[in-house]
Amino acid sequence: MREIVVGAAQMGPIQRDEPREAAVARMVGLLERAAREGCGLVVYPELALTTFFPRWTMTDDAEIDFWMEREMPGAATRPLFKRARALGVAISFGYGELTPEGRRFNTSILTDRAARIVGKYRKIHLPGHVEHDAARAFQHLEKRYFEPGDLGFPVWRSLGGVMGMLICNDRRWPEAWRVLGLQGVEMVLLGYNTPATNSQRAAEGPEERLFHHRLSIQAGAYQNATWAVAVAKAGVEDGHPLIGGTAIVHPDGQIVAEAAGEGDELIIHPCDLDATVFGKRTIFDFARHRRPEHYRMIVERTGAVPPSGADEHSHPAPEAVGTK
Ligand code: CDT
């Protein structure tokens, strides 16, 4: 048995005018509770230090850079690292990263139990759009404020296992999970800020959003025989609702712990990394069962290209309807 007691530290909303120090104080509070409950690892959300600022349109570089961290730990986050080191608890959380070259990434880090950063991941699947889009009910400007991550999908030997990270939208892409799976990942740490409605389809509300969230993390965990720890920033932030649904998923795909509300909330589960072994040696023994010679299209093609021509049942493509 290789057990890590994991705390998934959901955070309630952070308003636009709330300082990082206030968020960090809440993170320390969750950390203290987790340590008392015996956790060896605490996982926090994506962009855990601030409001989900990509909902706001900004044009001024200084204004955008306000939301970024130039160093990690920095002045605001040092108390969290200090307390984590004192308690001997590893942590993982997300933040906006500004590099010395002026590049911006949506980043997550993982520390060891001495609060040393052992892993860094930069979000690859950035959702949303680059320019302000007045047709949307609200903005999602991650593509404007961040570059796609340039570190690939690494894993790290840490806490006695093989650890990986994804960030929010990444969880919807099976390729991301599989690249981690192909490196033997045993636990995927994943923070998210997911709007409770679709900015382009009013009928899609929180229940459907939670369904797609669970569908993605349960499938990702099961199909790669890995634990998944998915942690929300939730609740109504700057007037905009975000889903909760923080969950810990067993390598067989079952949710073993799930948050009940949309505020600061700690859920805990003792995760035995050896629970990954059965799946990795049987139905998902990649070395025996995968057929990569038939998967070339996955890396050679980005967008879908249906076959050309038509059959007797063909209708005009939906985009074309009404434009004739
Ligand atoms: N933060 C983030 O990646 N959120 C996205 C919203 C998708 S809708 C533009 C998500 O996948 O949850």
Coordinates of C-alpha atoms and ligand atoms in Angstrom, one line a residue:
M1 CA 0.0 0.0 0.0
R2 CA 1.3 3.5 -0.9
E3 CA -1.2 5.9 0.7
I4 CA -1.3 9.6 0.3
V5 CA -4.1 11.3 2.3
V6 CA -5.2 14.0 -0.1
G7 CA -7.1 17.2 0.7
A8 CA -9.0 18.8 -2.2
A9 CA -9.3 22.4 -1.0
Q10 CA -12.2 23.9 -2.9
M11 CA -12.2 27.7 -2.7
G12 CA -15.3 29.9 -2.8
P13 CA -15.3 33.0 -4.9
I14 CA -12.6 35.7 -4.8
Q15 CA -13.9 39.1 -5.7
R16 CA -12.1 41.4 -8.1
D17 CA -11.0 43.9 -5.3
E18 CA -9.9 41.2 -2.9
P19 CA -6.1 41.2 -2.3
R20 CA -4.0 38.1 -2.8
E21 CA -3.2 38.1 1.0
A22 CA -6.9 37.4 1.7
A23 CA -7.0 34.4 -0.6
V24 CA -3.7 33.1 0.9
A25 CA -5.1 33.5 4.4
R26 CA -8.0 31.3 3.3
M27 CA -5.6 28.8 1.8
V28 CA -3.6 28.6 5.0
G29 CA -6.9 28.0 6.9
L30 CA -7.7 25.1 4.6
L31 CA -4.1 23.8 5.0
E32 CA -4.3 23.9 8.8
R33 CA -7.5 21.9 8.7
A34 CA -6.1 19.4 6.2
A35 CA -3.0 18.9 8.4
R36 CA -5.1 18.2 11.4
E37 CA -6.9 15.6 9.4
G38 CA -3.6 13.9 8.4
C39 CA -3.3 15.1 4.8
G40 CA 0.1 14.8 3.1
L41 CA -1.0 16.8 0.1
V42 CA -3.4 19.7 -0.4
V43 CA -4.6 20.7 -3.9
Y44 CA -6.1 24.1 -4.6
P45 CA -7.8 25.5 -7.7
E46 CA -6.6 27.1 -10.9
L47 CA -5.7 30.8 -10.5
A48 CA -6.2 30.4 -6.8
L49 CA -4.9 33.8 -5.7
T50 CA -7.3 36.1 -7.6
T51 CA -10.7 36.4 -9.2
F52 CA -11.0 34.6 -12.5
F53 CA -9.8 37.8 -14.3
P54 CA -10.1 36.4 -17.9
R55 CA -13.8 37.4 -17.7
W56 CA -12.7 41.1 -17.8
T57 CA -11.5 42.8 -21.0
M58 CA -8.2 44.6 -20.5
T59 CA -5.9 46.3 -23.0
D60 CA -3.2 47.8 -20.9
D61 CA -0.2 45.6 -20.2
A62 CA 0.3 47.0 -16.7
E63 CA -3.3 46.3 -15.9
I64 CA -3.0 42.7 -17.2
D65 CA 0.3 42.1 -15.4
F66 CA -1.3 43.1 -12.1
W67 CA -2.9 39.6 -12.1
M68 CA 0.4 37.8 -12.7
E69 CA 3.0 36.5 -10.2
R70 CA 6.6 37.4 -11.1
E71 CA 8.1 35.0 -8.6
M72 CA 6.9 31.9 -6.7
P73 CA 6.8 32.1 -3.8
G74 CA 6.4 35.9 -3.8
A75 CA 5.6 38.3 -1.0
A76 CA 1.9 37.3 -0.9
T77 CA 2.3 33.6 -1.1
R78 CA 5.3 33.2 1.2
P79 CA 3.1 32.6 4.3
L80 CA 1.5 29.6 2.6
F81 CA 4.8 28.1 1.7
K82 CA 6.1 28.7 5.3
R83 CA 3.1 27.1 6.9
A84 CA 3.1 24.1 4.5
R85 CA 6.8 23.5 5.3
A86 CA 6.1 23.7 9.0
L87 CA 3.2 21.3 8.8
G88 CA 5.1 19.0 6.4
V89 CA 2.3 19.1 3.8
A90 CA 2.8 19.2 0.0
I91 CA 0.7 21.7 -1.9
S92 CA -0.4 22.3 -5.5
F93 CA -2.1 25.5 -6.8
G94 CA -2.6 27.6 -9.8
Y95 CA -1.6 31.2 -10.6
G96 CA -0.9 33.6 -13.5
E97 CA 2.8 33.5 -14.3
L98 CA 4.8 36.4 -15.7
T99 CA 8.2 35.2 -16.8
P100 CA 11.3 37.5 -16.7
E101 CA 11.0 37.7 -20.6
G102 CA 7.4 39.1 -20.2
R103 CA 5.6 35.9 -21.2
R104 CA 2.3 35.0 -19.5
F105 CA 1.2 31.5 -18.6
N106 CA -1.7 29.9 -16.7
T107 CA 0.5 27.8 -14.4
S108 CA 0.3 25.2 -11.6
I109 CA 3.0 24.1 -9.3
L110 CA 3.5 21.1 -7.0
T111 CA 5.7 21.2 -3.9
D112 CA 7.2 18.4 -1.8
R113 CA 6.6 18.3 1.9
A114 CA 9.4 20.8 2.6
A115 CA 7.6 23.3 0.3
R116 CA 10.2 23.0 -2.4
I117 CA 8.7 23.4 -5.9
V118 CA 9.2 20.0 -7.6
G119 CA 6.9 20.4 -10.6
K120 CA 5.5 23.2 -12.8
Y121 CA 2.9 22.8 -15.5
R122 CA 1.7 25.5 -17.9
K123 CA -1.8 25.1 -19.2
I124 CA -1.9 23.9 -22.8
H125 CA -5.6 23.9 -23.8
L126 CA -6.6 27.6 -23.3
P127 CA -10.3 28.1 -23.9
G128 CA -12.1 31.2 -25.0
H129 CA -11.1 33.9 -27.4
V130 CA -8.6 36.7 -28.0
E131 CA -10.8 39.7 -28.8
H132 CA -13.7 41.2 -26.8
D133 CA -16.9 39.5 -28.2
A134 CA -20.0 41.5 -27.5
A135 CA -22.2 38.6 -28.7
R136 CA -21.3 36.6 -25.7
A137 CA -23.1 36.9 -22.3
F138 CA -19.7 37.2 -20.7
Q139 CA -16.1 37.1 -21.8
H140 CA -13.5 34.3 -21.5
L141 CA -10.3 35.9 -22.6
E142 CA -7.7 33.3 -21.6
K143 CA -6.4 33.2 -25.2
R144 CA -5.8 36.9 -24.9
Y145 CA -3.9 36.9 -21.6
F146 CA -1.9 33.6 -21.8
E147 CA 0.3 31.7 -24.2
P148 CA -0.3 28.0 -24.6
G149 CA 2.0 26.2 -22.2
D150 CA 5.5 25.3 -23.5
L151 CA 6.4 22.5 -21.0
G152 CA 4.3 19.7 -22.5
F153 CA 2.6 17.3 -20.0
P154 CA 5.4 16.3 -17.6
V155 CA 5.1 13.9 -14.6
W156 CA 7.3 13.9 -11.5
R157 CA 8.3 11.2 -9.0
S158 CA 7.1 12.8 -5.8
L159 CA 5.3 11.7 -2.6
G160 CA 6.1 8.1 -3.4
G161 CA 4.3 8.1 -6.7
V162 CA 4.2 9.5 -10.2
M163 CA 2.4 12.8 -10.2
G164 CA 1.0 14.9 -13.1
M165 CA -1.0 18.1 -13.4
L166 CA -3.6 19.4 -15.8
I167 CA -5.5 22.8 -15.6
C168 CA -9.3 23.2 -16.1
N169 CA -10.1 23.0 -19.8
D170 CA -7.3 20.3 -20.2
R171 CA -9.6 17.9 -18.4
R172 CA -11.9 17.8 -21.5
W173 CA -9.1 16.6 -23.8
P174 CA -8.3 12.8 -23.7
E175 CA -5.0 13.4 -25.4
A176 CA -3.8 15.3 -22.3
W177 CA -4.7 12.5 -20.0
R178 CA -3.2 9.9 -22.3
V179 CA 0.2 11.7 -22.5
L180 CA 0.3 11.6 -18.7
G181 CA -0.9 8.0 -18.8
L182 CA 1.9 7.0 -21.1
Q183 CA 4.4 8.2 -18.5
G184 CA 2.7 6.0 -15.8
V185 CA 0.9 8.8 -14.0
E186 CA -0.7 7.7 -10.7
M187 CA -2.3 10.9 -9.6
V188 CA -3.4 13.9 -11.7
L189 CA -3.9 17.2 -9.8
L190 CA -6.3 19.6 -11.6
G191 CA -7.7 23.0 -10.6
Y192 CA -10.5 24.7 -12.4
N193 CA -12.7 27.8 -12.8
T194 CA -15.7 26.7 -14.8
P195 CA -18.5 29.2 -15.5
A196 CA -21.9 27.8 -14.5
T197 CA -23.4 28.8 -17.8
N198 CA -22.4 28.8 -21.4
S199 CA -21.8 32.3 -22.7
Q200 CA -23.0 31.3 -26.2
R201 CA -25.9 28.9 -25.3
A202 CA -28.1 30.2 -22.5
A203 CA -29.9 26.8 -22.1
E204 CA -26.7 25.2 -20.9
G205 CA -26.7 25.6 -17.1
P206 CA -24.9 24.3 -14.0
E207 CA -26.3 20.8 -14.1
E208 CA -25.0 20.2 -17.6
R209 CA -21.7 21.8 -16.8
L210 CA -21.3 19.6 -13.7
F211 CA -22.2 16.6 -15.8
H212 CA -19.5 17.4 -18.4
H213 CA -17.0 18.0 -15.6
R214 CA -17.6 14.7 -14.0
L215 CA -17.8 12.9 -17.3
S216 CA -14.3 14.2 -18.2
I217 CA -12.5 13.6 -14.9
Q218 CA -14.1 10.1 -14.4
A219 CA -13.2 9.1 -18.0
G220 CA -9.7 10.5 -17.7
A221 CA -9.0 8.7 -14.5
Y222 CA -10.5 5.4 -15.6
Q223 CA -9.0 5.2 -19.0
N224 CA -5.5 5.9 -17.6
A225 CA -5.9 4.0 -14.3
T226 CA -4.9 7.0 -12.3
W227 CA -6.3 9.0 -9.3
A228 CA -7.6 12.4 -10.2
V229 CA -8.0 15.3 -7.8
A230 CA -10.2 18.0 -9.4
V231 CA -10.6 21.2 -7.4
A232 CA -12.9 24.1 -8.1
K233 CA -12.9 27.8 -7.4
A234 CA -16.7 28.1 -7.1
G235 CA -19.6 30.3 -6.3
V236 CA -20.5 33.8 -7.5
E237 CA -17.4 35.8 -8.4
D238 CA -17.8 39.4 -9.6
G239 CA -21.5 38.6 -10.2
H240 CA -20.6 35.5 -12.3
P241 CA -21.4 32.0 -11.1
L242 CA -18.7 29.2 -11.2
I243 CA -19.6 25.5 -10.7
G244 CA -18.4 23.6 -7.6
G245 CA -18.1 19.8 -7.9
T246 CA -14.6 19.4 -6.4
A247 CA -14.0 15.7 -6.5
I248 CA -11.5 12.9 -5.9
V249 CA -11.8 10.1 -8.5
H250 CA -10.5 6.5 -8.0
P251 CA -8.5 4.9 -10.8
D252 CA -11.6 2.8 -11.6
G253 CA -13.5 6.0 -12.4
Q254 CA -15.7 6.2 -9.3
I255 CA -16.0 9.5 -7.4
V256 CA -14.9 8.7 -3.8
A257 CA -15.3 12.2 -2.4
E258 CA -17.2 15.3 -3.6
A259 CA -17.8 18.8 -2.3
A260 CA -21.4 19.6 -1.3
G261 CA -21.3 23.4 -1.6
E262 CA -19.7 26.3 -3.5
G263 CA -17.7 27.8 -0.7
D264 CA -14.3 27.1 0.9
E265 CA -14.6 23.3 1.6
L266 CA -12.1 20.6 2.2
I267 CA -12.8 17.0 1.1
I268 CA -10.3 14.3 2.0
H269 CA -9.6 10.8 0.9
P270 CA -6.8 8.3 1.6
C271 CA -5.6 7.5 -1.9
D272 CA -3.6 4.2 -2.2
L273 CA -1.4 4.6 -5.3
D274 CA -1.3 0.8 -5.6
A275 CA -5.0 1.0 -6.6
T276 CA -3.7 2.1 -10.0
V277 CA -1.9 -1.2 -10.5
F278 CA -4.8 -3.4 -11.5
G279 CA -6.0 -1.2 -14.3
K280 CA -2.5 -0.6 -15.5
R281 CA -1.8 -4.3 -15.7
T282 CA -5.1 -5.4 -17.2
I283 CA -7.5 -3.5 -19.5
F284 CA -5.3 -0.5 -19.7
D285 CA -1.9 -2.2 -20.0
F286 CA -0.9 0.2 -22.8
A287 CA 2.1 -1.9 -23.9
R288 CA -0.1 -4.9 -24.7
H289 CA -3.2 -3.3 -26.0
R290 CA -2.5 0.1 -27.7
R291 CA -2.3 0.3 -31.5
P292 CA -0.4 3.5 -32.1
E293 CA 0.2 2.6 -35.8
H294 CA -3.5 3.6 -36.2
Y295 CA -3.4 6.8 -34.2
R296 CA -1.2 8.9 -36.5
M297 CA -4.0 11.2 -37.3
I298 CA -4.1 12.3 -33.7
V299 CA -0.8 14.1 -34.1
E300 CA -1.0 14.9 -37.8
R301 CA -4.4 16.6 -37.8
T302 CA -5.8 19.3 -35.6
G303 CA -9.3 20.0 -36.8
A304 CA -11.9 17.5 -38.0
V305 CA -12.1 16.9 -41.7
P306 CA -15.2 14.9 -42.7
P307 CA -15.0 12.9 -46.0
S308 CA -15.8 14.9 -49.1
G309 CA -18.9 14.5 -51.1
A310 CA -22.5 13.7 -50.1
D311 CA -24.9 10.8 -49.8
E312 CA -28.6 10.7 -50.5
H313 CA -29.5 11.8 -46.9
S314 CA -27.1 14.7 -46.8
H315 CA -28.4 18.1 -45.6
P316 CA -26.6 21.4 -45.8
A317 CA -24.1 21.9 -43.0
P318 CA -25.7 23.8 -40.0
E319 CA -23.6 26.9 -40.6
A320 CA -25.0 27.2 -44.2
V321 CA -28.7 26.9 -43.2
G322 CA -30.4 30.3 -43.6
T323 CA -27.4 31.9 -45.4
K324 CA -28.5 31.0 -48.9
Ligands
CDT1 N1 -10.8 28.0 -16.8 C1 -11.2 27.2 -17.8 O1 -10.4 26.6 -18.5 N2 -12.6 27.1 -18.0 C2 -13.1 26.4 -19.1 C3 -14.3 27.1 -19.5 C4 -14.8 26.6 -20.8 S1 -16.0 27.6 -21.6 C5 -15.0 28.8 -22.4 C6 -13.5 25.0 -18.7 O2 -13.2 24.1 -19.5 O3 -14.0 24.7 -17.7

